[in-house]
Short mmCIF file of C-alpha atoms in Angstrom, two decimals:
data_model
loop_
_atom_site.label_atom_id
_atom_site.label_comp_id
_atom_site.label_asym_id
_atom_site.label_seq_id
_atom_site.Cartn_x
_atom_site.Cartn_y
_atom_site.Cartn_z
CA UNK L 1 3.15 -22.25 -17.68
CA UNK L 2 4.95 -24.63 -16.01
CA UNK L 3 4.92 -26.19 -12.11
CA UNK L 4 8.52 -25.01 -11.15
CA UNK L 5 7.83 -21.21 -12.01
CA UNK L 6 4.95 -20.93 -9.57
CA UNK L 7 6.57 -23.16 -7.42
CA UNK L 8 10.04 -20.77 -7.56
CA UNK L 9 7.43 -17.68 -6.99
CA UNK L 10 6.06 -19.10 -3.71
CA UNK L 11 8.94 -20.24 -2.38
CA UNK L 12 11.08 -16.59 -3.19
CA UNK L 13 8.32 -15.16 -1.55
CA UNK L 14 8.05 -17.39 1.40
CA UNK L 15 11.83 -16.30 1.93
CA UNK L 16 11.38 -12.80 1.47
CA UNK L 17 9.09 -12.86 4.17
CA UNK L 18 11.00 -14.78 6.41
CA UNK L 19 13.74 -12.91 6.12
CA UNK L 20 11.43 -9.61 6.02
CA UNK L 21 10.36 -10.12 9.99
CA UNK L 22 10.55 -7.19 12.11
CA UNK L 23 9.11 -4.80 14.18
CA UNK L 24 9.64 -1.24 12.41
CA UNK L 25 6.81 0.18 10.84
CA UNK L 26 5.43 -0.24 7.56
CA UNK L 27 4.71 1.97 4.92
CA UNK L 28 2.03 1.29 2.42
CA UNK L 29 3.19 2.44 -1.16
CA UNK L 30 0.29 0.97 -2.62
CA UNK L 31 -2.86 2.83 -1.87
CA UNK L 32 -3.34 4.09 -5.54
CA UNK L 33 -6.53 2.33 -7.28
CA UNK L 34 -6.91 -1.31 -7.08
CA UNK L 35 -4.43 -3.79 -7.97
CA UNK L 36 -3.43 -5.13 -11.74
CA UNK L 37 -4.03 -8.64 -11.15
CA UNK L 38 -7.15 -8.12 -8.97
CA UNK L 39 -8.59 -5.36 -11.65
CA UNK L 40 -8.29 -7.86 -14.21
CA UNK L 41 -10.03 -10.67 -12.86
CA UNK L 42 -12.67 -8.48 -12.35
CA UNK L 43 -13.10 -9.02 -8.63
CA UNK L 44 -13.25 -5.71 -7.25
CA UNK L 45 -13.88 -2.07 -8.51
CA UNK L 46 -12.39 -0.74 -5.72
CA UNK L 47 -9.11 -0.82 -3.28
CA UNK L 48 -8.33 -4.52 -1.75
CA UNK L 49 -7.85 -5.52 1.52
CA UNK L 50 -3.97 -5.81 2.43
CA UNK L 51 -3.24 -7.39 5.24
CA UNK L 52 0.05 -8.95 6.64
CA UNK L 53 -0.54 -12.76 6.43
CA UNK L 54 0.71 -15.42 9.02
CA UNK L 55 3.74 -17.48 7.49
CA UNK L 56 1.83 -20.53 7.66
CA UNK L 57 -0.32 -19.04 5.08
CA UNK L 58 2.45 -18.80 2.10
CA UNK L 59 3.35 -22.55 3.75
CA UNK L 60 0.13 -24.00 2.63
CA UNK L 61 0.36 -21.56 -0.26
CA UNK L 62 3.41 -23.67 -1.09
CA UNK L 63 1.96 -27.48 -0.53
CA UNK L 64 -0.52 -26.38 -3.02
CA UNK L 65 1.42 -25.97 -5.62
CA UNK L 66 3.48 -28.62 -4.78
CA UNK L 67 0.45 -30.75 -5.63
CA UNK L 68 -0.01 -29.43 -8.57
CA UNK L 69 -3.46 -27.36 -7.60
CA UNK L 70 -3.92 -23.36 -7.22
CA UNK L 71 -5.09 -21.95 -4.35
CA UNK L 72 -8.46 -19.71 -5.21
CA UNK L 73 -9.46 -16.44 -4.24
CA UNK L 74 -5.51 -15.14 -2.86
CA UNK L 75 -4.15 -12.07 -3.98
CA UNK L 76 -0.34 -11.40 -3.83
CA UNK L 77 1.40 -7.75 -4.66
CA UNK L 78 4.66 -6.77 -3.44
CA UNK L 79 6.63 -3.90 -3.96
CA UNK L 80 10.69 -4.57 -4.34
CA UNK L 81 12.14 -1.13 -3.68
CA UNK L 82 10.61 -1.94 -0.14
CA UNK L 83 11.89 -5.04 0.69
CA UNK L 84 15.62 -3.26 1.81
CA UNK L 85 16.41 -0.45 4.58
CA UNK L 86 16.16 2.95 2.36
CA UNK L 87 18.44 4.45 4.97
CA UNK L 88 19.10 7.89 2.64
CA UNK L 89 15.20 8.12 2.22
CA UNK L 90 14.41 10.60 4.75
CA UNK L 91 10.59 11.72 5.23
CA UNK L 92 11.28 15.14 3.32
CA UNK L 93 12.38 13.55 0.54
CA UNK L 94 9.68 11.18 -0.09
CA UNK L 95 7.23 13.30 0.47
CA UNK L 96 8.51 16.74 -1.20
CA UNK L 97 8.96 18.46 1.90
CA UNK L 98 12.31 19.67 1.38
CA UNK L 99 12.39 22.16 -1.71
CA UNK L 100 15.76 22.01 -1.70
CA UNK L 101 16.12 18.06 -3.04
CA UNK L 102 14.84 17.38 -6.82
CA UNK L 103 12.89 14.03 -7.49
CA UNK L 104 13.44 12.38 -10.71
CA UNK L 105 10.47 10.43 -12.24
CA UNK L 106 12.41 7.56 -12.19
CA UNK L 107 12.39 7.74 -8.29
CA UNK L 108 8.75 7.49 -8.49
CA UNK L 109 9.09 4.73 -10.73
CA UNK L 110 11.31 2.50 -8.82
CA UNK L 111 9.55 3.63 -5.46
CA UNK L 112 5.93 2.21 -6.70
CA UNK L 113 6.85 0.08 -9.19
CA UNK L 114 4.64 -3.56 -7.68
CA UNK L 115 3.84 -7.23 -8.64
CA UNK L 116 1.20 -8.86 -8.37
CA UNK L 117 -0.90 -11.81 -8.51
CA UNK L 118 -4.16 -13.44 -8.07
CA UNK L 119 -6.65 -16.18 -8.47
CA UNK L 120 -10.01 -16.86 -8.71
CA UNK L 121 -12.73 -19.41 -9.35
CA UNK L 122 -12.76 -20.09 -13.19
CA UNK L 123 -15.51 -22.56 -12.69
CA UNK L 124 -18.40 -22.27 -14.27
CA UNK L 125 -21.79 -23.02 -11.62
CA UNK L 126 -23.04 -26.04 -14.02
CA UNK L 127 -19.35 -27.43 -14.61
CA UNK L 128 -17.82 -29.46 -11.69
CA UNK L 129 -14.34 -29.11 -13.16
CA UNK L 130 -12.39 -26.80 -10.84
CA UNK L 131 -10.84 -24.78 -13.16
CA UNK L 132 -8.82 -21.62 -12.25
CA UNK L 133 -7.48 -18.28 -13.28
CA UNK L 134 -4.30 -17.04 -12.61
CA UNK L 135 -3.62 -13.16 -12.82
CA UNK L 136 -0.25 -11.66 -13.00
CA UNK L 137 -0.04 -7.48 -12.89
CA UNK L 138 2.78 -4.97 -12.83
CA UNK L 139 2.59 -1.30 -11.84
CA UNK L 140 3.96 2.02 -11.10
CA UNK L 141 3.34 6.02 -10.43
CA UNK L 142 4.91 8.85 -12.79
CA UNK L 143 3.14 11.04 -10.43
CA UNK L 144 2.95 10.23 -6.78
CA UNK L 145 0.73 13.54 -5.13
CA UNK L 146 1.78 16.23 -2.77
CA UNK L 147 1.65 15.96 1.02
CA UNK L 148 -1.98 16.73 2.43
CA UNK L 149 -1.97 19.66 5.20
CA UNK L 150 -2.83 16.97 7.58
CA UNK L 151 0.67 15.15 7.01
CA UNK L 152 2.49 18.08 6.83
CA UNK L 153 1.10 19.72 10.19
CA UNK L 154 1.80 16.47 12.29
CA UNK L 155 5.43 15.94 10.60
CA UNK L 156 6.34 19.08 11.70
CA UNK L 157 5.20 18.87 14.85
CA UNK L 158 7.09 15.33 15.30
CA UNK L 159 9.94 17.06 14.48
CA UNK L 160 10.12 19.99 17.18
CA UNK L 161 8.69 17.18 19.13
CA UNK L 162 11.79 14.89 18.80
CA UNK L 163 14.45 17.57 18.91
CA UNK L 164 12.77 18.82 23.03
CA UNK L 165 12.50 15.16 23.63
CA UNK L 166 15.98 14.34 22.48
CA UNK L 167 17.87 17.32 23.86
CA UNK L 168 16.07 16.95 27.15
CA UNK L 169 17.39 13.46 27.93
CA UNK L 170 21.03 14.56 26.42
CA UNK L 171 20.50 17.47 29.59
CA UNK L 172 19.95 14.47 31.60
CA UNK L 173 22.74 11.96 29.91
CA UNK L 174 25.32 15.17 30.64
CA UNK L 175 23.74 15.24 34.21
CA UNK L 176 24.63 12.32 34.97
CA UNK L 177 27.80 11.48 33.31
CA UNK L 178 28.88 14.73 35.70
CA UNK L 179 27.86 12.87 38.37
CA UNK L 180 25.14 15.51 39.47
CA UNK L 181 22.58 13.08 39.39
CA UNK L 182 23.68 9.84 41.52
CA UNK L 183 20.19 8.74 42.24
CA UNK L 184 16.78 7.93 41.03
CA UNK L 185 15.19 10.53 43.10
CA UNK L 186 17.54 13.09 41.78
CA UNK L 187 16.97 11.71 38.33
CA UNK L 188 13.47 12.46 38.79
CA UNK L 189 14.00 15.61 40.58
CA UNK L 190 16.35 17.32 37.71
CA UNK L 191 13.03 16.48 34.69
CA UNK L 192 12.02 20.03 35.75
CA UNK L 193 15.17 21.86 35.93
CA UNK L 194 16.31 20.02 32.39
CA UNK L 195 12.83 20.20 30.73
CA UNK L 196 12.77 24.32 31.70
CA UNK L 197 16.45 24.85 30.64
CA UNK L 198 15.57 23.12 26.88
CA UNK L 199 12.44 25.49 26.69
CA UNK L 200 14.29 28.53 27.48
CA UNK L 201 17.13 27.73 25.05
CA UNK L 202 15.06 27.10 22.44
CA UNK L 203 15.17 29.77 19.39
CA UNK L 204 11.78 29.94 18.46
CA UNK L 205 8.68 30.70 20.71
CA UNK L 206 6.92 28.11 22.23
CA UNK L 207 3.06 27.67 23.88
CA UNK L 208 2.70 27.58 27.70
CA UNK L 209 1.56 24.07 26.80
CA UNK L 210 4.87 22.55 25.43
CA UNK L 211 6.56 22.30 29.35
CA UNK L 212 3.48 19.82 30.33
CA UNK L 213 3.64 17.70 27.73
CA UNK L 214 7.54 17.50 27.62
CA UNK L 215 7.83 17.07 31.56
CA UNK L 216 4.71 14.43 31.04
CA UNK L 217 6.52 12.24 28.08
CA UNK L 218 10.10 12.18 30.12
CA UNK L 219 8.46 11.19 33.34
CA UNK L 220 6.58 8.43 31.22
CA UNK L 221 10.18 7.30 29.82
CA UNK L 222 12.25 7.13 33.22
CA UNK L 223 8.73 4.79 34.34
CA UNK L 224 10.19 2.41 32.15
CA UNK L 225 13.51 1.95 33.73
CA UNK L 226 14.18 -0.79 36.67
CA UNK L 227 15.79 -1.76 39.28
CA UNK L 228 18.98 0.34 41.22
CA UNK L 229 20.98 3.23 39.92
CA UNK L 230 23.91 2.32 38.69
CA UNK L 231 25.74 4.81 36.33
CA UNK L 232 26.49 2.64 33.36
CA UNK L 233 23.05 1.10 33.30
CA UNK L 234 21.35 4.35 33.57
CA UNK L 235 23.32 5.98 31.23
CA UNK L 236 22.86 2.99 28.59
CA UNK L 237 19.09 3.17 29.81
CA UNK L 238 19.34 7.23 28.70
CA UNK L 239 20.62 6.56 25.51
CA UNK L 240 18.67 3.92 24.47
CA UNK L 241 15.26 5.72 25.08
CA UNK L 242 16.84 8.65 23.11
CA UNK L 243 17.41 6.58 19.91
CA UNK L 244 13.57 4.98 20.28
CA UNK L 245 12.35 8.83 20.35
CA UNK L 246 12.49 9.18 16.29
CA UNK L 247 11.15 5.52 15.84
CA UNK L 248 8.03 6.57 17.65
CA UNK L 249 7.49 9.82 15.43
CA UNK L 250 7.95 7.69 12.75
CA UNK L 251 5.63 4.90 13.08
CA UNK L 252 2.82 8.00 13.76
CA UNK L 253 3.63 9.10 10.32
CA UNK L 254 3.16 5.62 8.62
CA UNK L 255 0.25 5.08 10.27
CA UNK L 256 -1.25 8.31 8.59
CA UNK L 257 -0.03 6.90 5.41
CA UNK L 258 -3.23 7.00 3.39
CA UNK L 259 -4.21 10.36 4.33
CA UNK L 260 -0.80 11.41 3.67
CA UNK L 261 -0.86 12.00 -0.42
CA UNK L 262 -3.24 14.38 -1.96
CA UNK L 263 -3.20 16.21 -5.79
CA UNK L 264 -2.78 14.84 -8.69
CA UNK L 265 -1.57 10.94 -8.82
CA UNK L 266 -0.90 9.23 -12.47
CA UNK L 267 -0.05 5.53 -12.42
CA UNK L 268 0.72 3.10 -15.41
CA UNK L 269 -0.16 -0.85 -15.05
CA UNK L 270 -0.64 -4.09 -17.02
CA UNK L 271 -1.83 -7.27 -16.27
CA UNK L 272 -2.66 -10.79 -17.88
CA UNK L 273 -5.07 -13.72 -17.18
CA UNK L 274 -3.55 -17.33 -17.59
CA UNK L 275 -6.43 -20.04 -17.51
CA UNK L 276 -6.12 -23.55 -16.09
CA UNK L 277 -8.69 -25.87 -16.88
CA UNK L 278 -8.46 -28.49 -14.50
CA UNK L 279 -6.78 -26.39 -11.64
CA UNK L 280 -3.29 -28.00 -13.27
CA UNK L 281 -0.25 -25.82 -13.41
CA UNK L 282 1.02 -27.63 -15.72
CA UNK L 283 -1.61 -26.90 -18.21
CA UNK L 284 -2.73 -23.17 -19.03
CA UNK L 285 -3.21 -21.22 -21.62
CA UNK L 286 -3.14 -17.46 -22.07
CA UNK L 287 -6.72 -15.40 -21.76
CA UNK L 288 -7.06 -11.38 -21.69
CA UNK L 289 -4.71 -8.87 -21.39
CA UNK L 290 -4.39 -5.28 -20.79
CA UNK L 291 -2.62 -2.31 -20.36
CA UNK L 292 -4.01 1.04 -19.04
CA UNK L 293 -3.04 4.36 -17.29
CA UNK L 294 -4.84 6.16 -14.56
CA UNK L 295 -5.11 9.64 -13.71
CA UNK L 296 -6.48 10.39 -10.12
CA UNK L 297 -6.98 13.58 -8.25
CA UNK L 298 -7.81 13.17 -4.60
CA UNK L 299 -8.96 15.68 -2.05
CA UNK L 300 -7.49 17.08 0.89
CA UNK L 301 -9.66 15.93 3.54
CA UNK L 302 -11.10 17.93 6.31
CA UNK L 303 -9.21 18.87 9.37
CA UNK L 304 -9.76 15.19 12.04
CA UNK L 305 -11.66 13.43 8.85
CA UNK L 306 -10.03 9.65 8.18
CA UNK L 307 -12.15 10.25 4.86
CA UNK L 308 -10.96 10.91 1.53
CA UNK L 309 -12.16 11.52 -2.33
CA UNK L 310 -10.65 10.06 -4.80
CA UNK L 311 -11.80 11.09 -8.74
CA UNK L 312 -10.44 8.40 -11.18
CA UNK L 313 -10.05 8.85 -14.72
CA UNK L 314 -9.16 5.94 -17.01
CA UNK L 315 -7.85 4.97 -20.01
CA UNK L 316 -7.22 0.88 -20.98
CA UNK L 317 -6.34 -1.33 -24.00
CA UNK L 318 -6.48 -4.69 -23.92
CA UNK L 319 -7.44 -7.76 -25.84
CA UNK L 320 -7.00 -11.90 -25.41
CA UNK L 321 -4.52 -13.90 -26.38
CA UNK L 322 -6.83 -16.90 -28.44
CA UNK L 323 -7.98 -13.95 -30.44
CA UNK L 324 -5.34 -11.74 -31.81
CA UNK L 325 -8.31 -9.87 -34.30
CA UNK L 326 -10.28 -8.20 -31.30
CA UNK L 327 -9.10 -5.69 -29.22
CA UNK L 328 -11.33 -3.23 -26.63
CA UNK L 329 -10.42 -0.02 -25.85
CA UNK L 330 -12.14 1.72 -22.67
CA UNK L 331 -12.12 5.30 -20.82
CA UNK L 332 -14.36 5.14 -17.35
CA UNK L 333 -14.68 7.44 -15.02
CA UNK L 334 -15.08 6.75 -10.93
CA UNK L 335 -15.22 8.54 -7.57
CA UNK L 336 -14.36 6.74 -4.41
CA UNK L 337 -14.78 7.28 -1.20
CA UNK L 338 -12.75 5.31 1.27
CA UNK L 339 -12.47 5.47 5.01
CA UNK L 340 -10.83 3.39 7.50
CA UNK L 341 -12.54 0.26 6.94
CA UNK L 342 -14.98 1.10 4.23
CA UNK L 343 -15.46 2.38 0.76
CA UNK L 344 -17.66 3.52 -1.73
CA UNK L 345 -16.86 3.32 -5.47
CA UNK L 346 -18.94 4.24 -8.07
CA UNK L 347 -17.57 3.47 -11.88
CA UNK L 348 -18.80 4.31 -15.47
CA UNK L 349 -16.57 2.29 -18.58
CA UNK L 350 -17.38 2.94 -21.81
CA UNK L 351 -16.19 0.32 -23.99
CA UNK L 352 -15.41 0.05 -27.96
CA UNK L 353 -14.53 -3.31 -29.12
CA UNK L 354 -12.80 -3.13 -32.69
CA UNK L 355 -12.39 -6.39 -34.82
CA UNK L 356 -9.98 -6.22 -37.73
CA UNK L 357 -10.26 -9.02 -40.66
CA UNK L 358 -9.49 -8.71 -44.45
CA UNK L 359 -11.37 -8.59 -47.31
CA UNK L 360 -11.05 -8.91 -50.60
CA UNK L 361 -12.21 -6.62 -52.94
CA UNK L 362 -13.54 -6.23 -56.45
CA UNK L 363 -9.41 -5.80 -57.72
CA UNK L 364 -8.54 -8.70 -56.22
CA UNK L 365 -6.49 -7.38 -53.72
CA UNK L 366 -6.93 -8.26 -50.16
CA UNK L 367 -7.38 -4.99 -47.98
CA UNK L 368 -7.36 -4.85 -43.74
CA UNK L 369 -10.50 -3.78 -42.57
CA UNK L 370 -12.45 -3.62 -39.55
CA UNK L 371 -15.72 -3.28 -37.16
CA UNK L 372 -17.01 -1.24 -33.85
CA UNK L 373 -19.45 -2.07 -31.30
CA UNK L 374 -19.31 -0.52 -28.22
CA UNK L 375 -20.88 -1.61 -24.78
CA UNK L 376 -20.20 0.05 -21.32
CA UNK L 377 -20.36 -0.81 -17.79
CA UNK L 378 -21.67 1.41 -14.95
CA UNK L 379 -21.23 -0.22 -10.87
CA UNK L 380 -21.78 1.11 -7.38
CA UNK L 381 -19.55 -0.44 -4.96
CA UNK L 382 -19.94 -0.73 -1.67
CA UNK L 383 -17.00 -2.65 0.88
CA UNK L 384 -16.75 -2.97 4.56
CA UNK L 385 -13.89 -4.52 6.33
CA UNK L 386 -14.73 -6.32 9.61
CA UNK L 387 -11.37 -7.27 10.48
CA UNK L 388 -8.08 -7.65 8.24
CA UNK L 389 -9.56 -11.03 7.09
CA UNK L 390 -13.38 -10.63 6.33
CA UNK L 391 -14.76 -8.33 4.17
CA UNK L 392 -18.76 -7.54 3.31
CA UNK L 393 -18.99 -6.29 -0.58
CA UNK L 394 -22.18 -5.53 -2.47
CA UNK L 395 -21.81 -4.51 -6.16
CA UNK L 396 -25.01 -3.43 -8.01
CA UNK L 397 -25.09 -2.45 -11.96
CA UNK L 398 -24.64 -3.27 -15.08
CA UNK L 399 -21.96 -5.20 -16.74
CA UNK L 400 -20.56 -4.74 -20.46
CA UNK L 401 -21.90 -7.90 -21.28
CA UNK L 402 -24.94 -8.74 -18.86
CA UNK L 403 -27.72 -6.22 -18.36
CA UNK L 404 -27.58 -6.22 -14.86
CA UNK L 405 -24.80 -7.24 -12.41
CA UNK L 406 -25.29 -8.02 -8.67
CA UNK L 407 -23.35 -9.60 -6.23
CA UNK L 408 -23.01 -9.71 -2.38
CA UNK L 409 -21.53 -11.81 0.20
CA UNK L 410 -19.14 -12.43 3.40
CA UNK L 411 -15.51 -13.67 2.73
CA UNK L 412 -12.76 -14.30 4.22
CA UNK L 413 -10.30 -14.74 1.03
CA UNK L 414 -11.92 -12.88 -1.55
CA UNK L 415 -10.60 -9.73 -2.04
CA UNK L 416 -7.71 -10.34 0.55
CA UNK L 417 -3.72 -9.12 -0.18
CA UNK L 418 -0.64 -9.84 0.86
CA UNK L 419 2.30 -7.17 1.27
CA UNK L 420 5.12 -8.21 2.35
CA UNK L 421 6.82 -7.36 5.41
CA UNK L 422 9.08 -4.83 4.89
CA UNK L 423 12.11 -3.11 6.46
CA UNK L 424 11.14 0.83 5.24
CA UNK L 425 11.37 3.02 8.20
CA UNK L 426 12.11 6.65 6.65
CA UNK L 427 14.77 8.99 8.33
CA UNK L 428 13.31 12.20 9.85
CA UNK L 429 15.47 15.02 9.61
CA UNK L 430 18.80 15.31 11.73
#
């Protein structure tokens, strides 16, 4: 692996997110279990922090490799279907809310489909080399999950939401371009009158409720505005709150986005380790490898819960590349329980390693044979996230290889993920 590729990697990404800044919402596509790269180092059994990172951050990310050393303990995933406007994406069609619209698989492909990458401490505690490991991981969902009730309650009531907001300041907007309003005080004076005439044109029934709340949110809107009433400016004013009024619903949907996906949720990933010795990109060598699919099903969670259960089930083959003879094949099991800023993962791996290597037998003929031992792994995870940079993980178990396996600790790197700023901000319907 040479310099320049990393180099090339840091410095695309460094202009991605430059060129990525903005204020619209941002919607996670990558809640699913834990990413490739991170899985494979072994770091964490359970979903990674993934905050937005300062620009100086991918900066000093940069200088690093510029000096030939890798940064430890980063984890990078990114997913490129996100890093454009999907302007014909509307909520209903991501989400399967509109019957009407098929989905391909392919859509749910090139929707999740990430990268990743990560690093970590290769070092062992007697050895003062500082050695690293460099992960790379891909990954994607054949089968993204159905809306939970949750979602679907509060996207429909954003929607009859935005259409009394919006047609209430188009009563106004008309009001004014007639020149029946030609003050503030009439301005404020017609919320009633335009708020009631929207409400009693409306097709469907509506609670006593809905006149409060709509005469509340425009009065909170015309707060906003300053200085004397001039036509134009109030008109521009008018129309400029109207267009904000779907931007708002929207970033109240994102922000549900975990709780938003419930059912059944099958993902494909792979990942490999590259090694370097003396923390020198311009000396590695390849390490493990793996590929593996996982099949989730996670409940709908209770009515005001921020809680949800996730059952894993997994199936992985993998092997290392300075030993083309063994290869391990596991199946593991987990539930998970995540909230806000915790989570609680407990995981059961079996594992089979199978060694091929020929023989010779008493013909003289040289047959392909091979041998099983099988080990397995069984972890209780526990994570708490202080703030987007410093997490507090305990992991007690055992390991395939050790007999017991314990760790703790604060960090501030460890376990920490960059996504990308991105420029999604799905359509709600017109």
């Amino acid at each position: 692996m040479r310099k320049l590729s990393l180099t090339l990697l840091t410095v695309v990404l460094l202009h991605l997110f430059a060129n990525a800044q903005g204020t619209s919402a941002e919607l996670d596509e990558l809640n699913t279990p834990s990413t490739p790269a991170f899985t494979i180092l072994g770091l964490s059994p359970t979903d990674v922090s993934r905050p937005t990172l300062a620009k100086p951050f991918l900066m000093d990310l940069a200088n690093g490799l510029d000096g030939k050393s890798i940064a430890s303990d980063i984890a990078i995933e990114t997913a490129p279907f996100w890093w454009f406007p999907q302007h014909e994406l509307t909520f209903e069609k991501y989400y399967g809310l509109d019957t009407a619209s098929s989905f391909h698989v392919l859509d749910y492909v090139q929707q999740s489909f990430s990268f990743s990458l990560a690093t970590n401490d290769a070092s062992p505690d007697i050895d003062s080399i500082d050695s690293r490991n460099i992960a790379f991981g891909v990954r994607f969902q054949v089968l993204p999950g159905k809306p939970s009730q949750a979602f679907k309650t509060n996207y429909n009531y954003g929607l009859k939401r935005k259409g009394l907001l919006e047609n209430t300041l188009d009563d106004l907007i008309y009001k004014v371009e007639e020149d029946e309003i030609q003050s503030l005080e009439g301005l404020n004076n017609s919320i009633a009158t335009s708020v009631e005439n929207i409400i009693s044109t409306h097709q469907t029934s509506l609670p006593e409720s809905t006149a409060d709340w709509l005469t509340e949110e425009v009065v909170e809107v015309l707060q906003t505005y300053s200085g004397d009433f001039e036509k134009t400016k109030v008109l521009d004013f008018l129309n400029a709150e109207k267009l904000k009024v779907g931007s708002s619903i929207n970033a109240q949907l994102i922000e549900m986005e975990t709780l938003s996906k419930v059912g059944w949720m099958w993902e494909f990933a792979a990942a490999a380790v590259l090694n370097a010795p003396t923390n020198n990109i311009e000396y590695t060598f390849g390490q493990d490898w793996a590929v593996w699919s996982t099949l989730t099903y996670r409940l709908d969670s209770k009515e005001g819960s921020a809680n949800f259960n996730d059952f894993n089930l997994m199936f992985r083959y993998g092997g290392n590349f300075q030993d083309d003879q063994t290869f391990n094949t596991d199946i593991g099991l987990s539930w998970a329980l995540s909230g806000n800023n915790h989570s609680l993962t407990v995981e059961g791996v079996f594992r089979n390693y199978t060694t091929y290597f020929d023989i010779e037998g008493v013909d003289g003929n040289v047959y392909e044979t091979s041998e099983s031992e099988a080990t397995w792994r069984l972890a209780l995870a526990y994570q708490y996230r202080i703030t987007d940079y410093l997490n507090v993980a305990l992991t007690l178990g055992k390991d395939y290889e050790n007999s017991t396996l314990a760790s703790n600790g604060f960090f501030s790197l460890l376990n920490l993920n960059l996504v990308l700023p991105t420029k999604q901000e799905l359509a709600l319907k017109h």
